[in-house]
Amino acid sequence: MFLETLLAAVVGINATELTLQTVRDQTQAVVSEYQVKGLRVQVAKIEVNNPSPLLTRSSPSVCTIMLNTNSTAKVVWGKFVDTKEPTEENALQAFSIAHEMGHCMLSKARKSEMDLPVLSAQLKSNAQGQSAEFSTLVGRKSNPGSEERYDETFSDLLGLHYVAKKHPEQFKLVLEKLKAVREEFASHDVSHLSTPFLSGQNLRSVDKFLSQLNGKPTEVSSFQAAIKTLEQI
């Protein structure tokens, strides 16, 4: 499930409506980049009373990315994108579809008993002025109640991974919009609060996981630039 009510108070509804064809095109692009053996990806349209514009249903062999045409979901999508700039919209669409694919990848990985990325978070200590590790998420080995947060964090990182490779000029924009909505609504839904885990170290961990799935570690310069951006913000 992507973003849900996290976006309800973000100003601006200027985005082009998300269409089924756009979701299909973006999904095909993401699937072409992240070819997961034995996983069939399909797209469907639904209308449910859920504020999320994109939903995912997954099994070990089939991933279904669903466009929710509910009116509330359309408003939520517009508030997230909040732009009429085609290149920005394209990057935000790409991030969103890759995020949904992340849920499917984790579902398949768990069924296959793969080692999942260890995602560590760091905060600056007020006492020492230095970074200190305060939390670690490890997928199926995580503490009770943290698995949903792990899944959302991994999926956000996968979305950023894809943007870094395919839309590097928009990486900072996508990252800033993502962090803004996650932090704005943290008190309402901590499971979506990925911000403390959006680091270069964790992006590398996700990249390593992806190489296990498709045997293609990332070496492109835009990926290294994205890591630097994460380390600077």
JSON list of C-alpha atoms in Angstrom, two decimals:
[
{"chain": "A", "resi": 1, "resn": "MET", "atom": "CA", "xyz": [0.00, 0.00, 0.00]},
{"chain": "A", "resi": 2, "resn": "PHE", "atom": "CA", "xyz": [1.47, 3.35, -1.00]},
{"chain": "A", "resi": 3, "resn": "LEU", "atom": "CA", "xyz": [1.26, 6.64, 0.92]},
{"chain": "A", "resi": 4, "resn": "GLU", "atom": "CA", "xyz": [-2.38, 6.25, 2.03]},
{"chain": "A", "resi": 5, "resn": "THR", "atom": "CA", "xyz": [-3.55, 9.17, 4.17]},
{"chain": "A", "resi": 6, "resn": "LEU", "atom": "CA", "xyz": [0.00, 10.42, 4.65]},
{"chain": "A", "resi": 7, "resn": "LEU", "atom": "CA", "xyz": [-0.56, 12.93, 1.85]},
{"chain": "A", "resi": 8, "resn": "ALA", "atom": "CA", "xyz": [-3.92, 14.31, 2.94]},
{"chain": "A", "resi": 9, "resn": "ALA", "atom": "CA", "xyz": [-2.61, 17.72, 3.99]},
{"chain": "A", "resi": 10, "resn": "VAL", "atom": "CA", "xyz": [0.02, 18.33, 1.31]},
{"chain": "A", "resi": 11, "resn": "VAL", "atom": "CA", "xyz": [-1.00, 21.42, -0.64]},
{"chain": "A", "resi": 12, "resn": "GLY", "atom": "CA", "xyz": [-1.53, 21.52, -4.39]},
{"chain": "A", "resi": 13, "resn": "ILE", "atom": "CA", "xyz": [-3.60, 19.37, -6.74]},
{"chain": "A", "resi": 14, "resn": "ASN", "atom": "CA", "xyz": [-1.95, 20.16, -10.08]},
{"chain": "A", "resi": 15, "resn": "ALA", "atom": "CA", "xyz": [-0.90, 16.73, -11.29]},
{"chain": "A", "resi": 16, "resn": "THR", "atom": "CA", "xyz": [-2.08, 15.02, -14.43]},
{"chain": "A", "resi": 17, "resn": "GLU", "atom": "CA", "xyz": [-4.51, 12.23, -13.54]},
{"chain": "A", "resi": 18, "resn": "LEU", "atom": "CA", "xyz": [-2.81, 8.86, -13.20]},
{"chain": "A", "resi": 19, "resn": "THR", "atom": "CA", "xyz": [-4.15, 6.59, -15.95]},
{"chain": "A", "resi": 20, "resn": "LEU", "atom": "CA", "xyz": [-4.14, 2.83, -16.41]},
{"chain": "A", "resi": 21, "resn": "GLN", "atom": "CA", "xyz": [-1.97, 3.18, -19.51]},
{"chain": "A", "resi": 22, "resn": "THR", "atom": "CA", "xyz": [0.58, 5.24, -17.57]},
{"chain": "A", "resi": 23, "resn": "VAL", "atom": "CA", "xyz": [0.70, 2.60, -14.85]},
{"chain": "A", "resi": 24, "resn": "ARG", "atom": "CA", "xyz": [1.17, -0.12, -17.47]},
{"chain": "A", "resi": 25, "resn": "ASP", "atom": "CA", "xyz": [3.96, 1.77, -19.21]},
{"chain": "A", "resi": 26, "resn": "GLN", "atom": "CA", "xyz": [5.78, 2.58, -15.99]},
{"chain": "A", "resi": 27, "resn": "THR", "atom": "CA", "xyz": [5.34, -0.98, -14.72]},
{"chain": "A", "resi": 28, "resn": "GLN", "atom": "CA", "xyz": [6.81, -2.41, -17.90]},
{"chain": "A", "resi": 29, "resn": "ALA", "atom": "CA", "xyz": [9.82, -0.11, -17.55]},
{"chain": "A", "resi": 30, "resn": "VAL", "atom": "CA", "xyz": [10.39, -1.15, -13.93]},
{"chain": "A", "resi": 31, "resn": "VAL", "atom": "CA", "xyz": [9.96, -4.85, -14.77]},
{"chain": "A", "resi": 32, "resn": "SER", "atom": "CA", "xyz": [12.48, -4.51, -17.61]},
{"chain": "A", "resi": 33, "resn": "GLU", "atom": "CA", "xyz": [14.99, -3.06, -15.18]},
{"chain": "A", "resi": 34, "resn": "TYR", "atom": "CA", "xyz": [14.36, -5.47, -12.32]},
{"chain": "A", "resi": 35, "resn": "GLN", "atom": "CA", "xyz": [13.77, -8.83, -13.93]},
{"chain": "A", "resi": 36, "resn": "VAL", "atom": "CA", "xyz": [12.89, -11.22, -11.12]},
{"chain": "A", "resi": 37, "resn": "LYS", "atom": "CA", "xyz": [12.94, -14.84, -12.24]},
{"chain": "A", "resi": 38, "resn": "GLY", "atom": "CA", "xyz": [9.65, -16.61, -11.72]},
{"chain": "A", "resi": 39, "resn": "LEU", "atom": "CA", "xyz": [7.68, -13.45, -10.93]},
{"chain": "A", "resi": 40, "resn": "ARG", "atom": "CA", "xyz": [4.93, -12.41, -13.35]},
{"chain": "A", "resi": 41, "resn": "VAL", "atom": "CA", "xyz": [3.82, -8.79, -13.02]},
{"chain": "A", "resi": 42, "resn": "GLN", "atom": "CA", "xyz": [0.40, -7.58, -14.14]},
{"chain": "A", "resi": 43, "resn": "VAL", "atom": "CA", "xyz": [-1.63, -4.38, -13.86]},
{"chain": "A", "resi": 44, "resn": "ALA", "atom": "CA", "xyz": [-5.29, -4.00, -12.95]},
{"chain": "A", "resi": 45, "resn": "LYS", "atom": "CA", "xyz": [-7.78, -1.23, -12.25]},
{"chain": "A", "resi": 46, "resn": "ILE", "atom": "CA", "xyz": [-9.97, -1.25, -9.16]},
{"chain": "A", "resi": 47, "resn": "GLU", "atom": "CA", "xyz": [-12.16, 1.13, -7.21]},
{"chain": "A", "resi": 48, "resn": "VAL", "atom": "CA", "xyz": [-12.08, 0.64, -3.47]},
{"chain": "A", "resi": 49, "resn": "ASN", "atom": "CA", "xyz": [-12.65, 2.87, -0.48]},
{"chain": "A", "resi": 50, "resn": "ASN", "atom": "CA", "xyz": [-8.96, 3.35, 0.16]},
{"chain": "A", "resi": 51, "resn": "PRO", "atom": "CA", "xyz": [-7.03, 6.64, -0.14]},
{"chain": "A", "resi": 52, "resn": "SER", "atom": "CA", "xyz": [-4.01, 4.97, -1.75]},
{"chain": "A", "resi": 53, "resn": "PRO", "atom": "CA", "xyz": [-3.84, 5.55, -5.53]},
{"chain": "A", "resi": 54, "resn": "LEU", "atom": "CA", "xyz": [-1.69, 2.44, -5.99]},
{"chain": "A", "resi": 55, "resn": "LEU", "atom": "CA", "xyz": [-2.11, -0.91, -4.26]},
{"chain": "A", "resi": 56, "resn": "THR", "atom": "CA", "xyz": [-0.30, -4.21, -4.56]},
{"chain": "A", "resi": 57, "resn": "ARG", "atom": "CA", "xyz": [-1.38, -7.81, -4.28]},
{"chain": "A", "resi": 58, "resn": "SER", "atom": "CA", "xyz": [1.38, -10.38, -4.41]},
{"chain": "A", "resi": 59, "resn": "SER", "atom": "CA", "xyz": [2.07, -14.08, -4.26]},
{"chain": "A", "resi": 60, "resn": "PRO", "atom": "CA", "xyz": [5.34, -15.96, -4.80]},
{"chain": "A", "resi": 61, "resn": "SER", "atom": "CA", "xyz": [4.71, -16.06, -8.58]},
{"chain": "A", "resi": 62, "resn": "VAL", "atom": "CA", "xyz": [2.36, -13.17, -9.41]},
{"chain": "A", "resi": 63, "resn": "CYS", "atom": "CA", "xyz": [2.57, -9.46, -8.61]},
{"chain": "A", "resi": 64, "resn": "THR", "atom": "CA", "xyz": [-0.49, -7.33, -9.32]},
{"chain": "A", "resi": 65, "resn": "ILE", "atom": "CA", "xyz": [-0.13, -3.57, -9.24]},
{"chain": "A", "resi": 66, "resn": "MET", "atom": "CA", "xyz": [-3.54, -1.96, -8.99]},
{"chain": "A", "resi": 67, "resn": "LEU", "atom": "CA", "xyz": [-4.63, 1.56, -9.92]},
{"chain": "A", "resi": 68, "resn": "ASN", "atom": "CA", "xyz": [-7.32, 2.69, -7.51]},
{"chain": "A", "resi": 69, "resn": "THR", "atom": "CA", "xyz": [-9.77, 5.02, -9.28]},
{"chain": "A", "resi": 70, "resn": "ASN", "atom": "CA", "xyz": [-11.53, 6.05, -6.08]},
{"chain": "A", "resi": 71, "resn": "SER", "atom": "CA", "xyz": [-12.04, 9.83, -6.00]},
{"chain": "A", "resi": 72, "resn": "THR", "atom": "CA", "xyz": [-10.16, 10.22, -2.72]},
{"chain": "A", "resi": 73, "resn": "ALA", "atom": "CA", "xyz": [-7.22, 8.30, -4.13]},
{"chain": "A", "resi": 74, "resn": "LYS", "atom": "CA", "xyz": [-7.14, 10.64, -7.13]},
{"chain": "A", "resi": 75, "resn": "VAL", "atom": "CA", "xyz": [-6.90, 13.64, -4.82]},
{"chain": "A", "resi": 76, "resn": "VAL", "atom": "CA", "xyz": [-4.13, 11.99, -2.81]},
{"chain": "A", "resi": 77, "resn": "TRP", "atom": "CA", "xyz": [-2.18, 11.34, -6.00]},
{"chain": "A", "resi": 78, "resn": "GLY", "atom": "CA", "xyz": [-2.52, 14.96, -7.06]},
{"chain": "A", "resi": 79, "resn": "LYS", "atom": "CA", "xyz": [-1.28, 16.18, -3.72]},
{"chain": "A", "resi": 80, "resn": "PHE", "atom": "CA", "xyz": [1.80, 13.96, -3.88]},
{"chain": "A", "resi": 81, "resn": "VAL", "atom": "CA", "xyz": [2.80, 14.95, -7.39]},
{"chain": "A", "resi": 82, "resn": "ASP", "atom": "CA", "xyz": [1.73, 18.63, -7.23]},
{"chain": "A", "resi": 83, "resn": "THR", "atom": "CA", "xyz": [3.34, 19.55, -10.55]},
{"chain": "A", "resi": 84, "resn": "LYS", "atom": "CA", "xyz": [2.65, 20.00, -14.24]},
{"chain": "A", "resi": 85, "resn": "GLU", "atom": "CA", "xyz": [6.29, 19.52, -15.21]},
{"chain": "A", "resi": 86, "resn": "PRO", "atom": "CA", "xyz": [6.39, 16.33, -17.36]},
{"chain": "A", "resi": 87, "resn": "THR", "atom": "CA", "xyz": [9.88, 15.24, -16.32]},
{"chain": "A", "resi": 88, "resn": "GLU", "atom": "CA", "xyz": [9.00, 15.64, -12.64]},
{"chain": "A", "resi": 89, "resn": "GLU", "atom": "CA", "xyz": [5.72, 13.78, -13.04]},
{"chain": "A", "resi": 90, "resn": "ASN", "atom": "CA", "xyz": [7.47, 10.98, -14.91]},
{"chain": "A", "resi": 91, "resn": "ALA", "atom": "CA", "xyz": [10.03, 10.55, -12.12]},
{"chain": "A", "resi": 92, "resn": "LEU", "atom": "CA", "xyz": [7.36, 10.56, -9.40]},
{"chain": "A", "resi": 93, "resn": "GLN", "atom": "CA", "xyz": [5.30, 8.02, -11.32]},
{"chain": "A", "resi": 94, "resn": "ALA", "atom": "CA", "xyz": [8.39, 5.84, -11.73]},
{"chain": "A", "resi": 95, "resn": "PHE", "atom": "CA", "xyz": [9.18, 6.05, -8.03]},
{"chain": "A", "resi": 96, "resn": "SER", "atom": "CA", "xyz": [5.62, 5.07, -7.12]},
{"chain": "A", "resi": 97, "resn": "ILE", "atom": "CA", "xyz": [5.53, 2.00, -9.36]},
{"chain": "A", "resi": 98, "resn": "ALA", "atom": "CA", "xyz": [8.98, 0.86, -8.22]},
{"chain": "A", "resi": 99, "resn": "HIS", "atom": "CA", "xyz": [7.81, 1.27, -4.62]},
{"chain": "A", "resi": 100, "resn": "GLU", "atom": "CA", "xyz": [4.91, -1.10, -5.30]},
{"chain": "A", "resi": 101, "resn": "MET", "atom": "CA", "xyz": [7.26, -3.59, -6.97]},
{"chain": "A", "resi": 102, "resn": "GLY", "atom": "CA", "xyz": [9.29, -3.53, -3.78]},
{"chain": "A", "resi": 103, "resn": "HIS", "atom": "CA", "xyz": [6.42, -5.13, -1.88]},
{"chain": "A", "resi": 104, "resn": "CYS", "atom": "CA", "xyz": [6.23, -7.91, -4.47]},
{"chain": "A", "resi": 105, "resn": "MET", "atom": "CA", "xyz": [9.98, -8.51, -4.34]},
{"chain": "A", "resi": 106, "resn": "LEU", "atom": "CA", "xyz": [9.91, -8.86, -0.56]},
{"chain": "A", "resi": 107, "resn": "SER", "atom": "CA", "xyz": [6.99, -11.26, -0.74]},
{"chain": "A", "resi": 108, "resn": "LYS", "atom": "CA", "xyz": [8.83, -13.50, -3.18]},
{"chain": "A", "resi": 109, "resn": "ALA", "atom": "CA", "xyz": [12.10, -13.24, -1.25]},
{"chain": "A", "resi": 110, "resn": "ARG", "atom": "CA", "xyz": [10.43, -14.31, 1.99]},
{"chain": "A", "resi": 111, "resn": "LYS", "atom": "CA", "xyz": [8.85, -17.31, 0.29]},
{"chain": "A", "resi": 112, "resn": "SER", "atom": "CA", "xyz": [12.24, -18.22, -1.13]},
{"chain": "A", "resi": 113, "resn": "GLU", "atom": "CA", "xyz": [13.90, -17.74, 2.29]},
{"chain": "A", "resi": 114, "resn": "MET", "atom": "CA", "xyz": [16.37, -15.22, 0.89]},
{"chain": "A", "resi": 115, "resn": "ASP", "atom": "CA", "xyz": [18.51, -13.06, 3.14]},
{"chain": "A", "resi": 116, "resn": "LEU", "atom": "CA", "xyz": [16.84, -9.67, 3.33]},
{"chain": "A", "resi": 117, "resn": "PRO", "atom": "CA", "xyz": [18.73, -6.37, 3.66]},
{"chain": "A", "resi": 118, "resn": "VAL", "atom": "CA", "xyz": [19.60, -5.17, 7.12]},
{"chain": "A", "resi": 119, "resn": "LEU", "atom": "CA", "xyz": [18.49, -1.54, 7.21]},
{"chain": "A", "resi": 120, "resn": "SER", "atom": "CA", "xyz": [20.12, 0.61, 9.85]},
{"chain": "A", "resi": 121, "resn": "ALA", "atom": "CA", "xyz": [19.08, 4.09, 10.95]},
{"chain": "A", "resi": 122, "resn": "GLN", "atom": "CA", "xyz": [21.24, 6.82, 12.37]},
{"chain": "A", "resi": 123, "resn": "LEU", "atom": "CA", "xyz": [20.44, 10.03, 14.22]},
{"chain": "A", "resi": 124, "resn": "LYS", "atom": "CA", "xyz": [22.69, 12.74, 15.54]},
{"chain": "A", "resi": 125, "resn": "SER", "atom": "CA", "xyz": [23.16, 12.58, 19.27]},
{"chain": "A", "resi": 126, "resn": "ASN", "atom": "CA", "xyz": [22.35, 15.88, 20.97]},
{"chain": "A", "resi": 127, "resn": "ALA", "atom": "CA", "xyz": [24.79, 15.04, 23.73]},
{"chain": "A", "resi": 128, "resn": "GLN", "atom": "CA", "xyz": [27.81, 14.21, 21.59]},
{"chain": "A", "resi": 129, "resn": "GLY", "atom": "CA", "xyz": [26.98, 15.81, 18.26]},
{"chain": "A", "resi": 130, "resn": "GLN", "atom": "CA", "xyz": [27.81, 12.53, 16.57]},
{"chain": "A", "resi": 131, "resn": "SER", "atom": "CA", "xyz": [25.80, 9.94, 14.66]},
{"chain": "A", "resi": 132, "resn": "ALA", "atom": "CA", "xyz": [24.65, 6.99, 16.72]},
{"chain": "A", "resi": 133, "resn": "GLU", "atom": "CA", "xyz": [22.87, 3.85, 15.55]},
{"chain": "A", "resi": 134, "resn": "PHE", "atom": "CA", "xyz": [19.49, 3.63, 17.25]},
{"chain": "A", "resi": 135, "resn": "SER", "atom": "CA", "xyz": [17.49, 1.11, 15.28]},
{"chain": "A", "resi": 136, "resn": "THR", "atom": "CA", "xyz": [17.93, -1.75, 12.83]},
{"chain": "A", "resi": 137, "resn": "LEU", "atom": "CA", "xyz": [15.28, -3.37, 10.65]},
{"chain": "A", "resi": 138, "resn": "VAL", "atom": "CA", "xyz": [15.88, -6.89, 9.38]},
{"chain": "A", "resi": 139, "resn": "GLY", "atom": "CA", "xyz": [12.73, -8.03, 7.60]},
{"chain": "A", "resi": 140, "resn": "ARG", "atom": "CA", "xyz": [11.42, -11.33, 8.92]},
{"chain": "A", "resi": 141, "resn": "LYS", "atom": "CA", "xyz": [13.86, -11.15, 11.83]},
{"chain": "A", "resi": 142, "resn": "SER", "atom": "CA", "xyz": [12.61, -7.73, 12.91]},
{"chain": "A", "resi": 143, "resn": "ASN", "atom": "CA", "xyz": [11.03, -6.97, 16.24]},
{"chain": "A", "resi": 144, "resn": "PRO", "atom": "CA", "xyz": [7.26, -7.52, 16.60]},
{"chain": "A", "resi": 145, "resn": "GLY", "atom": "CA", "xyz": [5.34, -4.66, 15.01]},
{"chain": "A", "resi": 146, "resn": "SER", "atom": "CA", "xyz": [8.21, -3.42, 12.84]},
{"chain": "A", "resi": 147, "resn": "GLU", "atom": "CA", "xyz": [7.71, -5.61, 9.78]},
{"chain": "A", "resi": 148, "resn": "GLU", "atom": "CA", "xyz": [5.34, -3.19, 8.05]},
{"chain": "A", "resi": 149, "resn": "ARG", "atom": "CA", "xyz": [7.77, -0.35, 8.62]},
{"chain": "A", "resi": 150, "resn": "TYR", "atom": "CA", "xyz": [10.54, -2.52, 7.19]},
{"chain": "A", "resi": 151, "resn": "ASP", "atom": "CA", "xyz": [8.46, -3.26, 4.07]},
{"chain": "A", "resi": 152, "resn": "GLU", "atom": "CA", "xyz": [7.59, 0.41, 3.51]},
{"chain": "A", "resi": 153, "resn": "THR", "atom": "CA", "xyz": [11.19, 1.48, 4.09]},
{"chain": "A", "resi": 154, "resn": "PHE", "atom": "CA", "xyz": [12.57, -1.13, 1.70]},
{"chain": "A", "resi": 155, "resn": "SER", "atom": "CA", "xyz": [10.00, -0.15, -0.94]},
{"chain": "A", "resi": 156, "resn": "ASP", "atom": "CA", "xyz": [10.87, 3.54, -0.58]},
{"chain": "A", "resi": 157, "resn": "LEU", "atom": "CA", "xyz": [14.55, 2.68, -1.02]},
{"chain": "A", "resi": 158, "resn": "LEU", "atom": "CA", "xyz": [13.77, 0.57, -4.08]},
{"chain": "A", "resi": 159, "resn": "GLY", "atom": "CA", "xyz": [11.81, 3.47, -5.56]},
{"chain": "A", "resi": 160, "resn": "LEU", "atom": "CA", "xyz": [14.78, 5.77, -4.96]},
{"chain": "A", "resi": 161, "resn": "HIS", "atom": "CA", "xyz": [17.12, 3.14, -6.42]},
{"chain": "A", "resi": 162, "resn": "TYR", "atom": "CA", "xyz": [15.10, 3.11, -9.63]},
{"chain": "A", "resi": 163, "resn": "VAL", "atom": "CA", "xyz": [14.91, 6.91, -9.84]},
{"chain": "A", "resi": 164, "resn": "ALA", "atom": "CA", "xyz": [18.68, 7.12, -9.30]},
{"chain": "A", "resi": 165, "resn": "LYS", "atom": "CA", "xyz": [19.24, 4.90, -12.33]},
{"chain": "A", "resi": 166, "resn": "LYS", "atom": "CA", "xyz": [16.51, 6.11, -14.68]},
{"chain": "A", "resi": 167, "resn": "HIS", "atom": "CA", "xyz": [15.70, 9.69, -13.60]},
{"chain": "A", "resi": 168, "resn": "PRO", "atom": "CA", "xyz": [18.88, 10.90, -11.90]},
{"chain": "A", "resi": 169, "resn": "GLU", "atom": "CA", "xyz": [18.20, 14.56, -12.65]},
{"chain": "A", "resi": 170, "resn": "GLN", "atom": "CA", "xyz": [15.01, 14.33, -10.56]},
{"chain": "A", "resi": 171, "resn": "PHE", "atom": "CA", "xyz": [16.45, 12.26, -7.70]},
{"chain": "A", "resi": 172, "resn": "LYS", "atom": "CA", "xyz": [16.73, 15.13, -5.22]},
{"chain": "A", "resi": 173, "resn": "LEU", "atom": "CA", "xyz": [13.18, 16.32, -6.00]},
{"chain": "A", "resi": 174, "resn": "VAL", "atom": "CA", "xyz": [11.70, 12.86, -5.43]},
{"chain": "A", "resi": 175, "resn": "LEU", "atom": "CA", "xyz": [13.72, 12.38, -2.25]},
{"chain": "A", "resi": 176, "resn": "GLU", "atom": "CA", "xyz": [12.65, 15.74, -0.80]},
{"chain": "A", "resi": 177, "resn": "LYS", "atom": "CA", "xyz": [8.95, 15.18, -1.57]},
{"chain": "A", "resi": 178, "resn": "LEU", "atom": "CA", "xyz": [9.10, 11.69, -0.10]},
{"chain": "A", "resi": 179, "resn": "LYS", "atom": "CA", "xyz": [10.79, 12.86, 3.10]},
{"chain": "A", "resi": 180, "resn": "ALA", "atom": "CA", "xyz": [8.33, 15.72, 3.46]},
{"chain": "A", "resi": 181, "resn": "VAL", "atom": "CA", "xyz": [5.24, 13.53, 3.39]},
{"chain": "A", "resi": 182, "resn": "ARG", "atom": "CA", "xyz": [6.75, 10.81, 5.56]},
{"chain": "A", "resi": 183, "resn": "GLU", "atom": "CA", "xyz": [7.80, 13.27, 8.26]},
{"chain": "A", "resi": 184, "resn": "GLU", "atom": "CA", "xyz": [4.61, 15.34, 8.08]},
{"chain": "A", "resi": 185, "resn": "PHE", "atom": "CA", "xyz": [2.43, 12.40, 9.03]},
{"chain": "A", "resi": 186, "resn": "ALA", "atom": "CA", "xyz": [4.78, 10.38, 11.21]},
{"chain": "A", "resi": 187, "resn": "SER", "atom": "CA", "xyz": [2.61, 10.86, 14.27]},
{"chain": "A", "resi": 188, "resn": "HIS", "atom": "CA", "xyz": [-0.36, 9.30, 12.43]},
{"chain": "A", "resi": 189, "resn": "ASP", "atom": "CA", "xyz": [1.41, 6.34, 10.83]},
{"chain": "A", "resi": 190, "resn": "VAL", "atom": "CA", "xyz": [4.88, 5.42, 12.03]},
{"chain": "A", "resi": 191, "resn": "SER", "atom": "CA", "xyz": [4.94, 2.31, 9.82]},
{"chain": "A", "resi": 192, "resn": "HIS", "atom": "CA", "xyz": [5.52, 4.61, 6.82]},
{"chain": "A", "resi": 193, "resn": "LEU", "atom": "CA", "xyz": [8.22, 6.69, 8.50]},
{"chain": "A", "resi": 194, "resn": "SER", "atom": "CA", "xyz": [11.17, 5.66, 6.36]},
{"chain": "A", "resi": 195, "resn": "THR", "atom": "CA", "xyz": [13.08, 8.93, 6.72]},
{"chain": "A", "resi": 196, "resn": "PRO", "atom": "CA", "xyz": [15.65, 7.79, 9.32]},
{"chain": "A", "resi": 197, "resn": "PHE", "atom": "CA", "xyz": [16.54, 4.86, 7.07]},
{"chain": "A", "resi": 198, "resn": "LEU", "atom": "CA", "xyz": [17.00, 6.77, 3.80]},
{"chain": "A", "resi": 199, "resn": "SER", "atom": "CA", "xyz": [20.78, 6.64, 3.69]},
{"chain": "A", "resi": 200, "resn": "GLY", "atom": "CA", "xyz": [23.52, 5.80, 1.23]},
{"chain": "A", "resi": 201, "resn": "GLN", "atom": "CA", "xyz": [24.41, 2.74, 3.29]},
{"chain": "A", "resi": 202, "resn": "ASN", "atom": "CA", "xyz": [20.88, 1.36, 3.05]},
{"chain": "A", "resi": 203, "resn": "LEU", "atom": "CA", "xyz": [20.62, 2.15, -0.66]},
{"chain": "A", "resi": 204, "resn": "ARG", "atom": "CA", "xyz": [23.75, 0.04, -1.14]},
{"chain": "A", "resi": 205, "resn": "SER", "atom": "CA", "xyz": [22.14, -2.76, 0.90]},
{"chain": "A", "resi": 206, "resn": "VAL", "atom": "CA", "xyz": [19.09, -2.73, -1.36]},
{"chain": "A", "resi": 207, "resn": "ASP", "atom": "CA", "xyz": [21.34, -2.76, -4.42]},
{"chain": "A", "resi": 208, "resn": "LYS", "atom": "CA", "xyz": [23.15, -5.82, -3.06]},
{"chain": "A", "resi": 209, "resn": "PHE", "atom": "CA", "xyz": [19.80, -7.54, -2.49]},
{"chain": "A", "resi": 210, "resn": "LEU", "atom": "CA", "xyz": [18.74, -6.77, -6.06]},
{"chain": "A", "resi": 211, "resn": "SER", "atom": "CA", "xyz": [21.93, -8.30, -7.40]},
{"chain": "A", "resi": 212, "resn": "GLN", "atom": "CA", "xyz": [20.93, -11.53, -5.64]},
{"chain": "A", "resi": 213, "resn": "LEU", "atom": "CA", "xyz": [17.63, -11.48, -7.51]},
{"chain": "A", "resi": 214, "resn": "ASN", "atom": "CA", "xyz": [18.86, -10.64, -11.00]},
{"chain": "A", "resi": 215, "resn": "GLY", "atom": "CA", "xyz": [22.65, -10.84, -10.89]},
{"chain": "A", "resi": 216, "resn": "LYS", "atom": "CA", "xyz": [23.12, -7.21, -11.96]},
{"chain": "A", "resi": 217, "resn": "PRO", "atom": "CA", "xyz": [24.92, -5.05, -9.40]},
{"chain": "A", "resi": 218, "resn": "THR", "atom": "CA", "xyz": [24.63, -1.33, -10.13]},
{"chain": "A", "resi": 219, "resn": "GLU", "atom": "CA", "xyz": [27.76, 0.46, -11.28]},
{"chain": "A", "resi": 220, "resn": "VAL", "atom": "CA", "xyz": [26.31, 3.52, -13.04]},
{"chain": "A", "resi": 221, "resn": "SER", "atom": "CA", "xyz": [27.63, 6.92, -12.01]},
{"chain": "A", "resi": 222, "resn": "SER", "atom": "CA", "xyz": [24.12, 8.25, -11.27]},
{"chain": "A", "resi": 223, "resn": "PHE", "atom": "CA", "xyz": [23.76, 5.63, -8.54]},
{"chain": "A", "resi": 224, "resn": "GLN", "atom": "CA", "xyz": [26.92, 6.86, -6.85]},
{"chain": "A", "resi": 225, "resn": "ALA", "atom": "CA", "xyz": [25.66, 10.43, -7.18]},
{"chain": "A", "resi": 226, "resn": "ALA", "atom": "CA", "xyz": [22.40, 9.43, -5.47]},
{"chain": "A", "resi": 227, "resn": "ILE", "atom": "CA", "xyz": [24.33, 7.93, -2.57]},
{"chain": "A", "resi": 228, "resn": "LYS", "atom": "CA", "xyz": [26.20, 11.22, -2.14]},
{"chain": "A", "resi": 229, "resn": "THR", "atom": "CA", "xyz": [22.92, 13.12, -2.18]},
{"chain": "A", "resi": 230, "resn": "LEU", "atom": "CA", "xyz": [21.51, 10.89, 0.55]},
{"chain": "A", "resi": 231, "resn": "GLU", "atom": "CA", "xyz": [24.61, 11.40, 2.64]},
{"chain": "A", "resi": 232, "resn": "GLN", "atom": "CA", "xyz": [24.40, 15.20, 2.29]},
{"chain": "A", "resi": 233, "resn": "ILE", "atom": "CA", "xyz": [20.72, 15.67, 3.17]}
]
